[in-house]
Short mmCIF file of C-alpha atoms in Angstrom, two decimals:
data_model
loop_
_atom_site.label_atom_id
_atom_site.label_comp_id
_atom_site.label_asym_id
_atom_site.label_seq_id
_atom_site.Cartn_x
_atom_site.Cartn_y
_atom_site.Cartn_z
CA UNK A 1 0.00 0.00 0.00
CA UNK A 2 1.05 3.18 -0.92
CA UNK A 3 1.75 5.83 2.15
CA UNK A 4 1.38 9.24 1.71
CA UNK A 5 2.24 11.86 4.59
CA UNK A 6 -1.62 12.87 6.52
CA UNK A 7 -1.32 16.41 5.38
CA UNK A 8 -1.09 15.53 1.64
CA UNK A 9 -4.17 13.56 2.05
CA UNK A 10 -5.91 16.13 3.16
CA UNK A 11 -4.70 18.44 1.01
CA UNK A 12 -6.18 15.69 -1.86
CA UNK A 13 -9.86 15.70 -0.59
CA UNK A 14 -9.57 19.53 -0.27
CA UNK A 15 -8.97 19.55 -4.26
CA UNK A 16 -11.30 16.57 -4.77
CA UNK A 17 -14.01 18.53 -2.55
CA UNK A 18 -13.58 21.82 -4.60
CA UNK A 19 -13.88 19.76 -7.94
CA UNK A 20 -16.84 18.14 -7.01
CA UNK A 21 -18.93 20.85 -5.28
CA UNK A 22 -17.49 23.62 -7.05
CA UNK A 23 -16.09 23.28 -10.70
CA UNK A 24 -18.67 20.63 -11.65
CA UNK A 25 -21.46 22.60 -10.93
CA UNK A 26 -20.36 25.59 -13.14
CA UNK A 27 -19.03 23.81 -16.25
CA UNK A 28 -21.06 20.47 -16.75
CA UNK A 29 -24.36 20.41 -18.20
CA UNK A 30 -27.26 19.15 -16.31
CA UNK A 31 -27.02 15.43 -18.12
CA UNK A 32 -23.69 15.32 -16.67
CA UNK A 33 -24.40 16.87 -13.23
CA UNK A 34 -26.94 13.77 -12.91
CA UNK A 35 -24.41 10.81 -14.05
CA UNK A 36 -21.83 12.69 -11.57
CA UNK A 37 -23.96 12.53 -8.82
CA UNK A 38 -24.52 9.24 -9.52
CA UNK A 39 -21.27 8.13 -9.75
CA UNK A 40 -20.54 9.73 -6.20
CA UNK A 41 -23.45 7.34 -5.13
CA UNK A 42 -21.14 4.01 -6.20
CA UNK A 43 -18.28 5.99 -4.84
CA UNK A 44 -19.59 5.98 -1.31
CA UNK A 45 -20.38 2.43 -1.36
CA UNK A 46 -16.76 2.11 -2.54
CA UNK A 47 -15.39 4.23 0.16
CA UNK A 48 -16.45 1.80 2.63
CA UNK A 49 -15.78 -1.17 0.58
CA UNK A 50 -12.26 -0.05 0.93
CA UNK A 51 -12.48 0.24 4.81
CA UNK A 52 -13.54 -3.12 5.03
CA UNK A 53 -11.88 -5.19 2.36
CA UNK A 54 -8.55 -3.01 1.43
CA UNK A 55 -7.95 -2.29 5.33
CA UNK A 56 -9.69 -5.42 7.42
CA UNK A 57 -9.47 -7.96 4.57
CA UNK A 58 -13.33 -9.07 4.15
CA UNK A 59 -14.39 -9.35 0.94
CA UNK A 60 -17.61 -7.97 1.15
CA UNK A 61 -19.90 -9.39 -1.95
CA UNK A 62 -23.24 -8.76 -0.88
CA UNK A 63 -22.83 -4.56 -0.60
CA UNK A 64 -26.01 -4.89 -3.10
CA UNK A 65 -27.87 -5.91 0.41
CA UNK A 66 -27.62 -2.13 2.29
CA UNK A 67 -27.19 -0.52 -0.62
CA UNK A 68 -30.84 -1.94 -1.43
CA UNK A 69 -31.91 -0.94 2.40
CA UNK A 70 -31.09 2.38 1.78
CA UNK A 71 -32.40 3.12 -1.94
CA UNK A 72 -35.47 1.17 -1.03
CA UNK A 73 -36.19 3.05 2.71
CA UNK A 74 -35.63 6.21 0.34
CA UNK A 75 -37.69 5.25 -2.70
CA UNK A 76 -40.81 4.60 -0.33
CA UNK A 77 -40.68 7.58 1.25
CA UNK A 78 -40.87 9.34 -1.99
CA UNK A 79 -43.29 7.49 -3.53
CA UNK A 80 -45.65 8.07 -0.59
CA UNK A 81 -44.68 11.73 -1.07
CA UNK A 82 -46.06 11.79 -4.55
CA UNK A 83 -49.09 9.76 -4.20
CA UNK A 84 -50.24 12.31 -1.56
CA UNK A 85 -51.17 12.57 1.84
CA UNK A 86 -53.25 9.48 3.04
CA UNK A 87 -53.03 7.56 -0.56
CA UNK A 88 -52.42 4.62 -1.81
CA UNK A 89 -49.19 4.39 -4.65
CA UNK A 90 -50.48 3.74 -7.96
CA UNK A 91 -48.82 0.65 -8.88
CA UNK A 92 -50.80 -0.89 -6.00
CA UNK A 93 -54.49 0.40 -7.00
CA UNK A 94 -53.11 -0.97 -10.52
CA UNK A 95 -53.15 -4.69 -8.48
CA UNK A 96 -56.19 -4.09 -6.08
CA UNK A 97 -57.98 -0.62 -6.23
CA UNK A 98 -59.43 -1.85 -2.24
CA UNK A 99 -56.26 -2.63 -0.94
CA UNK A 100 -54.53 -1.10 2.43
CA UNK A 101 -51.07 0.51 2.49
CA UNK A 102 -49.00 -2.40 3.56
CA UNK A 103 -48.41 -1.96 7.50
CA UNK A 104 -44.76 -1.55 6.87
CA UNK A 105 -44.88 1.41 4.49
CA UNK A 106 -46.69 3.75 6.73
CA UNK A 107 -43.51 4.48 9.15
CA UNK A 108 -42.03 6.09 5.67
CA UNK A 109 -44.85 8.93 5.63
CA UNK A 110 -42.29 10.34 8.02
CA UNK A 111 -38.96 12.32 7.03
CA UNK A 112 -37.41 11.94 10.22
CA UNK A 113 -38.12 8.12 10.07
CA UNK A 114 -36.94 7.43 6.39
CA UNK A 115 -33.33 9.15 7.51
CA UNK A 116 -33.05 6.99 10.75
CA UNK A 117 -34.07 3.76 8.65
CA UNK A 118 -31.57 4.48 6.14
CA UNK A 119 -28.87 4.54 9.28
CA UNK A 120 -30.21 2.47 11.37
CA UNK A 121 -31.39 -0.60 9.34
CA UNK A 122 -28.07 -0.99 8.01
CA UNK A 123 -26.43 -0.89 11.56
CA UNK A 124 -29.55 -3.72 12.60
CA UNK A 125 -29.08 -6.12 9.44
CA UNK A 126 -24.44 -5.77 8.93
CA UNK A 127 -24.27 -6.18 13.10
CA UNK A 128 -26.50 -9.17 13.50
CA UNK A 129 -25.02 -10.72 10.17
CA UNK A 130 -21.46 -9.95 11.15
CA UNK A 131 -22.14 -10.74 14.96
CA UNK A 132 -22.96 -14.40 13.57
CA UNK A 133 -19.84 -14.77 11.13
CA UNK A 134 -16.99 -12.97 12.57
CA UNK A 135 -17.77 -14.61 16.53
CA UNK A 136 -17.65 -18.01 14.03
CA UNK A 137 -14.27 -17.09 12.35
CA UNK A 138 -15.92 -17.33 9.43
CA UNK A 139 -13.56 -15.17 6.64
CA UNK A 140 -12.13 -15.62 3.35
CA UNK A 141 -14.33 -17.12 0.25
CA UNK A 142 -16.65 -18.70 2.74
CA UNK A 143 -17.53 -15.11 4.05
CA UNK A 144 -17.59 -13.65 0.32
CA UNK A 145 -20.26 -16.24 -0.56
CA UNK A 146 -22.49 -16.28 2.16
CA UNK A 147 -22.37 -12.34 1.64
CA UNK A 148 -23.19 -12.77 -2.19
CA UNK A 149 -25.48 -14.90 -1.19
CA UNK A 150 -28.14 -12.29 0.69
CA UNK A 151 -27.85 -10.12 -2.06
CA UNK A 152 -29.32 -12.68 -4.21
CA UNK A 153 -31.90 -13.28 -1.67
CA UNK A 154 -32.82 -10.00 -1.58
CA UNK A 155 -33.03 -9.32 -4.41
CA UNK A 156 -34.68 -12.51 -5.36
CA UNK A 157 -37.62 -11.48 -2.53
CA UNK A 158 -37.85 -8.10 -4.06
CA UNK A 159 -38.91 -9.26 -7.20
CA UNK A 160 -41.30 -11.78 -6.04
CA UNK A 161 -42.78 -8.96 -3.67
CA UNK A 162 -44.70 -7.32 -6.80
CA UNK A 163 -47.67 -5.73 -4.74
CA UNK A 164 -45.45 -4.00 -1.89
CA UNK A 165 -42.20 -3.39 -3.62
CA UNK A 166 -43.00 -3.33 -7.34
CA UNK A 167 -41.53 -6.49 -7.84
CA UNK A 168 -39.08 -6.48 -11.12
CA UNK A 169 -40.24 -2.75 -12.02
CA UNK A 170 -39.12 -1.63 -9.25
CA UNK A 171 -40.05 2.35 -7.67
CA UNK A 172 -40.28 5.31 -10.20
CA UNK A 173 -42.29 8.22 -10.70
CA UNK A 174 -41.34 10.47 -8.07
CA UNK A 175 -41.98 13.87 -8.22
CA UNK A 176 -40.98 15.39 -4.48
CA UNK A 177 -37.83 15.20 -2.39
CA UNK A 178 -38.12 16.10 1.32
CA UNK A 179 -40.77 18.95 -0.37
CA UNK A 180 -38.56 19.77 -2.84
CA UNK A 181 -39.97 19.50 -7.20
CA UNK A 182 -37.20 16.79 -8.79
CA UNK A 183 -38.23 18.36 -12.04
CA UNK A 184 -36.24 21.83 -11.02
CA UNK A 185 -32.79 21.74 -12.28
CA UNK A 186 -32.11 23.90 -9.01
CA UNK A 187 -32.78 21.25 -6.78
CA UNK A 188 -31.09 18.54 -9.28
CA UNK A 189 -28.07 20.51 -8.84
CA UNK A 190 -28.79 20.75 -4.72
CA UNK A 191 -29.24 16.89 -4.35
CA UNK A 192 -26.15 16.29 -6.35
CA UNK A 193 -24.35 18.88 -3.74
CA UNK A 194 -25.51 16.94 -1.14
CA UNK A 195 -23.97 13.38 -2.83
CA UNK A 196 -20.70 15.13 -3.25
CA UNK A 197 -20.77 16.48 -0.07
CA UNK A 198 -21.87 12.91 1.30
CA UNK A 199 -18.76 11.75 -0.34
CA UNK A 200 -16.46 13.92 0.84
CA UNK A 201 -17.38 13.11 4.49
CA UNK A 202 -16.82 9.70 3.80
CA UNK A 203 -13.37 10.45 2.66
CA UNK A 204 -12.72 12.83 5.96
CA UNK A 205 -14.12 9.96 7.90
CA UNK A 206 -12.00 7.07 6.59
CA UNK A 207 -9.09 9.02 6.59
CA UNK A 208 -9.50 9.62 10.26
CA UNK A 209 -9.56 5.97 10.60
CA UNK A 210 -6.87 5.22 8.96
CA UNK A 211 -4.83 7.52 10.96
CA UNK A 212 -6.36 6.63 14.51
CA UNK A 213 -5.13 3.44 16.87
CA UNK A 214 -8.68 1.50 15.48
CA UNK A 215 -7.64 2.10 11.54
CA UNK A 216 -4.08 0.67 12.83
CA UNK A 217 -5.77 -2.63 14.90
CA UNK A 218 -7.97 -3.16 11.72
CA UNK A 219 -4.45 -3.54 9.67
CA UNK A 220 -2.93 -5.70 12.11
CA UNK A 221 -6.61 -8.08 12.58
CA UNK A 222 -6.16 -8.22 8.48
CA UNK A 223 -2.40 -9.08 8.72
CA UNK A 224 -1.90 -11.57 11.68
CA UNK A 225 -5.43 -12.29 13.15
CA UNK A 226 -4.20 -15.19 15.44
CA UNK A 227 -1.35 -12.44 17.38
CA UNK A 228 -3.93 -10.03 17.48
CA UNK A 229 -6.09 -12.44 19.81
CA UNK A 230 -3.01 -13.02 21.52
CA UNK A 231 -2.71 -9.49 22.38
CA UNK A 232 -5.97 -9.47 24.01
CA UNK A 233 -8.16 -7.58 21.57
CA UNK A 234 -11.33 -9.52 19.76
CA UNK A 235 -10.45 -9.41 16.32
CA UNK A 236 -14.18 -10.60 15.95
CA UNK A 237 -15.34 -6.83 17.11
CA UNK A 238 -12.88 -4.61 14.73
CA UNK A 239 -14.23 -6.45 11.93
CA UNK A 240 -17.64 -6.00 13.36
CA UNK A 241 -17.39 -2.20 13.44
CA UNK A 242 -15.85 -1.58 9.90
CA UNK A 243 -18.63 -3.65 8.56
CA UNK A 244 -20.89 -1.98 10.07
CA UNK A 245 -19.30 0.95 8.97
CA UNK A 246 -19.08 -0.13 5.12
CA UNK A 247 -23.08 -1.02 5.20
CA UNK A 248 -23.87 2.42 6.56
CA UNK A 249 -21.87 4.06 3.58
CA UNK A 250 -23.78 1.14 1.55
CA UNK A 251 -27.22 2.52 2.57
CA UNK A 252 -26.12 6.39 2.30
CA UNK A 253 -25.02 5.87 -1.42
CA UNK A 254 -28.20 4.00 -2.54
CA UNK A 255 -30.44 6.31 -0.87
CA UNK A 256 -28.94 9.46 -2.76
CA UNK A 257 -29.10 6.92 -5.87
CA UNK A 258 -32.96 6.83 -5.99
CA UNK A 259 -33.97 10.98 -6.20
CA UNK A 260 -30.71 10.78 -8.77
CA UNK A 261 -31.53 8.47 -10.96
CA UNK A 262 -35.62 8.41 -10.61
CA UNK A 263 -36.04 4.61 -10.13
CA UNK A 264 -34.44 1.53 -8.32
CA UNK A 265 -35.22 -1.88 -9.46
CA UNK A 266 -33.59 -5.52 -7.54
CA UNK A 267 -31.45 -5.54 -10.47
CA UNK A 268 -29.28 -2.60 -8.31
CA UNK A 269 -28.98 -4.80 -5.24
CA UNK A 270 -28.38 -8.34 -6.66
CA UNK A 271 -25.31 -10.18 -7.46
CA UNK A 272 -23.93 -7.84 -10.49
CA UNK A 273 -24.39 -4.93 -8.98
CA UNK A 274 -22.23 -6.25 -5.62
CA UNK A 275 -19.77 -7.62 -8.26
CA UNK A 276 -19.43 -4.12 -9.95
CA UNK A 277 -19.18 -2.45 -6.90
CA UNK A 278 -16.22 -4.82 -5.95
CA UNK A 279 -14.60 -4.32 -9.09
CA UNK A 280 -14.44 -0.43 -8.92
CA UNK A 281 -12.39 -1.04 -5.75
CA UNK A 282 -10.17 -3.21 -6.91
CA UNK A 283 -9.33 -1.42 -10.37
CA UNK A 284 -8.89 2.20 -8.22
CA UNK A 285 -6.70 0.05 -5.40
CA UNK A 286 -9.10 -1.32 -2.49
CA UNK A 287 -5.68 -0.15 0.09
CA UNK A 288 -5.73 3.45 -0.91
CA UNK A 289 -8.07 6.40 0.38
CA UNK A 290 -9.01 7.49 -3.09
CA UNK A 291 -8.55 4.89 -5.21
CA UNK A 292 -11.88 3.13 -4.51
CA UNK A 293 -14.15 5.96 -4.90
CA UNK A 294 -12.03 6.84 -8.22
CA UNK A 295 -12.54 3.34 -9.43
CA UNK A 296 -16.08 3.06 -8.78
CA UNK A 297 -16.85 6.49 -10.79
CA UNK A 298 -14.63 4.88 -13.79
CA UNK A 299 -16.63 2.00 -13.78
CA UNK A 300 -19.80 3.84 -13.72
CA UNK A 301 -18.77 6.24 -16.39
CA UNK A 302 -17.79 3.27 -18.58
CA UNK A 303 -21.26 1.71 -17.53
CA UNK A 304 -22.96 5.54 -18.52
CA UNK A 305 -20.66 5.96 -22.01
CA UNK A 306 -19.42 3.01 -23.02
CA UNK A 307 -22.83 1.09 -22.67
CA UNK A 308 -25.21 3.33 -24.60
CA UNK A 309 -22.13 3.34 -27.56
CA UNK A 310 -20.88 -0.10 -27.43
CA UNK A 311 -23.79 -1.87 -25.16
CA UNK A 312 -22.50 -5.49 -26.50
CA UNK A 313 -19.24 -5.35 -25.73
CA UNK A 314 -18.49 -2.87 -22.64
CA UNK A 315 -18.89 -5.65 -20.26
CA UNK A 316 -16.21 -7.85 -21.66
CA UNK A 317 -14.03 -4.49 -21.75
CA UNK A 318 -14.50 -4.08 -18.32
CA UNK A 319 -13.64 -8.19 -17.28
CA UNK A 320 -10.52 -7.63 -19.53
CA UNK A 321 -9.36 -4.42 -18.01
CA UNK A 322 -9.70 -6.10 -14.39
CA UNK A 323 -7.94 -9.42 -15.14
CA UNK A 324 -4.94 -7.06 -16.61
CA UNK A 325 -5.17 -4.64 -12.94
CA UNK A 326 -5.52 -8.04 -11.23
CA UNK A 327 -2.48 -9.93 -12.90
CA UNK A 328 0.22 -7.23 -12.81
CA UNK A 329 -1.88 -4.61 -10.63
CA UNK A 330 -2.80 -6.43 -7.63
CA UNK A 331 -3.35 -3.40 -5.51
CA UNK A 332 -4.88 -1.35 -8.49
CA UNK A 333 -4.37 1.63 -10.31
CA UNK A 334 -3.31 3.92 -7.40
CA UNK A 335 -0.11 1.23 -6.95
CA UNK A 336 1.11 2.88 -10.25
CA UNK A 337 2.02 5.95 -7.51
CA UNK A 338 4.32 3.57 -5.65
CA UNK A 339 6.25 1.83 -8.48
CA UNK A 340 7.16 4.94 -9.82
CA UNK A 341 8.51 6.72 -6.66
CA UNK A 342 10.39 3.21 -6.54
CA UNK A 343 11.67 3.63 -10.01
CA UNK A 344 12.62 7.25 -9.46
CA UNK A 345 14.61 6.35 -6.23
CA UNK A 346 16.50 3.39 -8.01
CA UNK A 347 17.47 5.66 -11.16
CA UNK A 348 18.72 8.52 -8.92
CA UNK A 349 20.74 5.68 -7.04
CA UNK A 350 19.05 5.82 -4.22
CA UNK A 351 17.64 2.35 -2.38
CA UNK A 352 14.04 1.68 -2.14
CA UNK A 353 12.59 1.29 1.23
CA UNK A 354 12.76 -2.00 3.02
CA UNK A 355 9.00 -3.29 3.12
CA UNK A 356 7.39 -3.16 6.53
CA UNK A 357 6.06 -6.39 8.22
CA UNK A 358 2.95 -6.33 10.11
CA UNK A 359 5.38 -6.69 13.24
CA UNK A 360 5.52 -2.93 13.73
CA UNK A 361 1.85 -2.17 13.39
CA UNK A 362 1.59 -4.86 16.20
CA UNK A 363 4.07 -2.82 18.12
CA UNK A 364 1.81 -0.01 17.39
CA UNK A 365 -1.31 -1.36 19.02
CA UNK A 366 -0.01 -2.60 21.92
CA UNK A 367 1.60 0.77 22.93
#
C-alpha cells in the first residue's frame, strides 16, 4: 500500500471537494451533473468497501444488500410523497384498487423516520449478520459467498414482492424530495451537492480511521489475526465495526441513488451490482483512500458511455481491463504511484525502502 504523509491527504480531498462541489457545478451540463452525482453514489459504497476489504481484509460481496436498504427506505418515502397525503401508490391500486397501504410502508410517511431507517437498518441487518460470522471465524471465500449470497436473496424477494415493492419494475415516478420539485434543475443541482458532499465526508471519515489506533488494529486483525487475539483484543469486534461501517456508507449511497436516478429496481442490489461495486475497488486500489471511490466512478462512467455506444461489448471491456489490474496490478491503479517513486529512487541511485512487516503495526497497538 502506498503511504502518503496525513497532510497531503488532506490536502487531496480539499482539491477533490472543490472539484466536485465547485467546478462541476459551473461547467457540466445538467445530463452530466446527474451521471456525476450518480457516480458519487457508487463511490460511497466504494469508500467503505475499501475500509472493510482493502484495510480489514473481508471481501464484502453482498454490498447490493444495504445498498438496497437504503435506496429502497428512500424510494418509499418518496413514492408516498407523490401519491399524496393518506393515498395509496399507484402501482398498487393498478393490483387491487381496495387494498390497504401495507403496514410496513406507513412508518415512511415520516422524514425523520426514512433518515433513521436508512442509518439504522443498516447498523440492525451488517451487526447481526457480522455478529454471527466474525464470533464463528468465518472469513475468506466462505464469508464472500455467504455475503453474495443475501444479495441474491434479496433481491430474489424483491422481485417476487410485486404488490409492496413493485416487484421487477421496481419504484419510479417520483416527483418530491423532502418537499422539494425533482423536475427543477435547481434542486437537481442541490441533491447532487448533497452526494458530493456525502462523499467527501466519507473520505474525511475514513481518513481519520486510517490515521487513529482502530484504523491501525484493523491492519494488524487483516495481517496476523491469530497475534492479534493473543494481544488481548477480539479481532471478531474490529471487523464488526468496519462492517458496520461499510453497510452504513452502503445505505447512504443507494439512498442518494434513488432521487438521482428516478427509479431503483432488484437488479441494483443483486449479485452484479455487488460484483461491480467490488470491481471499482479493486481497479482504483481497495488499500488506498481514493482509489476506490475513483474506481467506482470509472466503472460507472464506462457503464454511462461506453454502454449506450458499445452496449454489446463494454462488459467484456470491463472483465478484460480487471484481469490485466488483477495480474500485474494487484493493488490497483493507485499502486502505479508507488512503483514509480520506486523507479525514481532506483534511477537517482538511491535504495528503495525496506517493506514493513505487520510486526511494527503490532508494536503499534499494543503501545
Amino acid at each position: 500500500m502506498t503511504k502518503l504523509k496525513p497532510w497531503l491527504s488532506l490536502i487531496g480531498i480539499g482539491v477533490f471537494a472543490v472539484l466536485l462541489l465547485a467546478v462541476a457545478p459551473s461547467l457540466l451540463s445538467m445530463h452530466w451533473i446527474n451521471n456525476l452525482g450518480k457516480y458519487c453514489c457508487w463511490a460511497i459504497v466504494a469508500v467503505g468497501i475499501g475500509l472493510a476489504w482493502g484495510r480489514g481484509g473481508m471481501l464484502v460481496m453482498g454490498q447490493g444488500v444495504f445498498f438496497g436498504l437504503g435506496a429502497y427506505s428512500m424510494a418509499m418515502h418518496l413514492t408516498l410523497e407523490t401519491a399524496g397525503p393518506d393515498k395509496v401508490p399507484t402501482f398498487m391500486v393498478l393490483y387491487d384498487p381496495l387494498a390497504p397501504l401495507p403496514v410496513f410502508w406507513e412508518p415512511f410517511r415520516s422524514e425523520a423516520f426514512t433518515l433513521a431507517a436508512i442509518v439504522l437498518l443498516p447498523v440492525i441487518v451488517a451487526s447481526i449478520l457480522g455478529f454471527a460470522l466474525f464470533k464463528r471465524r468465518v472469513k475468506g471465500a466462505y464469508f464472500a459467498i455467504l455475503t453474495q449470497a443475501l444479495a441474491v436473496a434479496l433481491a430474489v424477494l424483491v422481485s417476487s414482492t410485486i404488490r409492496e415493492t413493485g416487484g421487477d419494475t421496481g419504484l419510479s415516478g417520483f416527483k418530491y424530495f423532502f418537499g422539494f420539485v425533482l423536475s427543477d434543475d435547481a434542486n437537481k443541482v442541490m441533491i447532487y451537492t448533497i452526494a458530493a458532499a456525502l462523499l467527501i465526508l466519507c473520505l474525511m471519515l475514513v481518513w481519520q480511521l486510517y490515521r487513529s489506533r482502530f484504523g491501525e488494529l484493523l491492519l494488524a486483525t487483516r495481517d496476523a489475526e491469530e497475534r492479534v487475539r493473543f494481544l488481548g483484543y477480539d479481532p471478531a469486534n474490529v471487523k464488526l465495526v468496519a462492517f458496520v461501517i461499510a453497510a452504513v456508507m452502503a445505505s447512504i449511497g443507494g439512498a442518494m441513488f434513488v432521487p438521482i436516478v428516478g427509479i431503483i429496481t432488484p437488479a441494483e442490489i443483486g449479485a452484479s451490482a455487488s460484483i461491480l461495486m467490488i470491481a471499482g475497488v479493486a481497479l482504483g486500489g481497495r488499500a488506498s483512500l481514493f482509489g476506490p471511490a475513483l474506481g467506482a466512478m470509472a466503472i460507472g462512467w464506462g457503464q454511462s458511455t461506453l454502454a449506450s455506444s458499445w452496449p454489446g461489448g463494454w462488459t467484456y471491456l470491463l472483465g478484460l481491463l480487471f484481469i490485466l489490474v488483477t495480474l500485474f496490478l494487484p493493488m490497483g491503479l493507485s499502486s502505479l504511484v508507488g512503483r514509480v517513486r520506486g523507479l525514481i529512487r532506483r534511477s537517482g541511485g538511491t535504495p528503495a525502502p525496506a517493506a514493513v512487516s505487520p510486526a511494527p503495526e503490532l508494536e503499534e497497538v499494543t503501545r
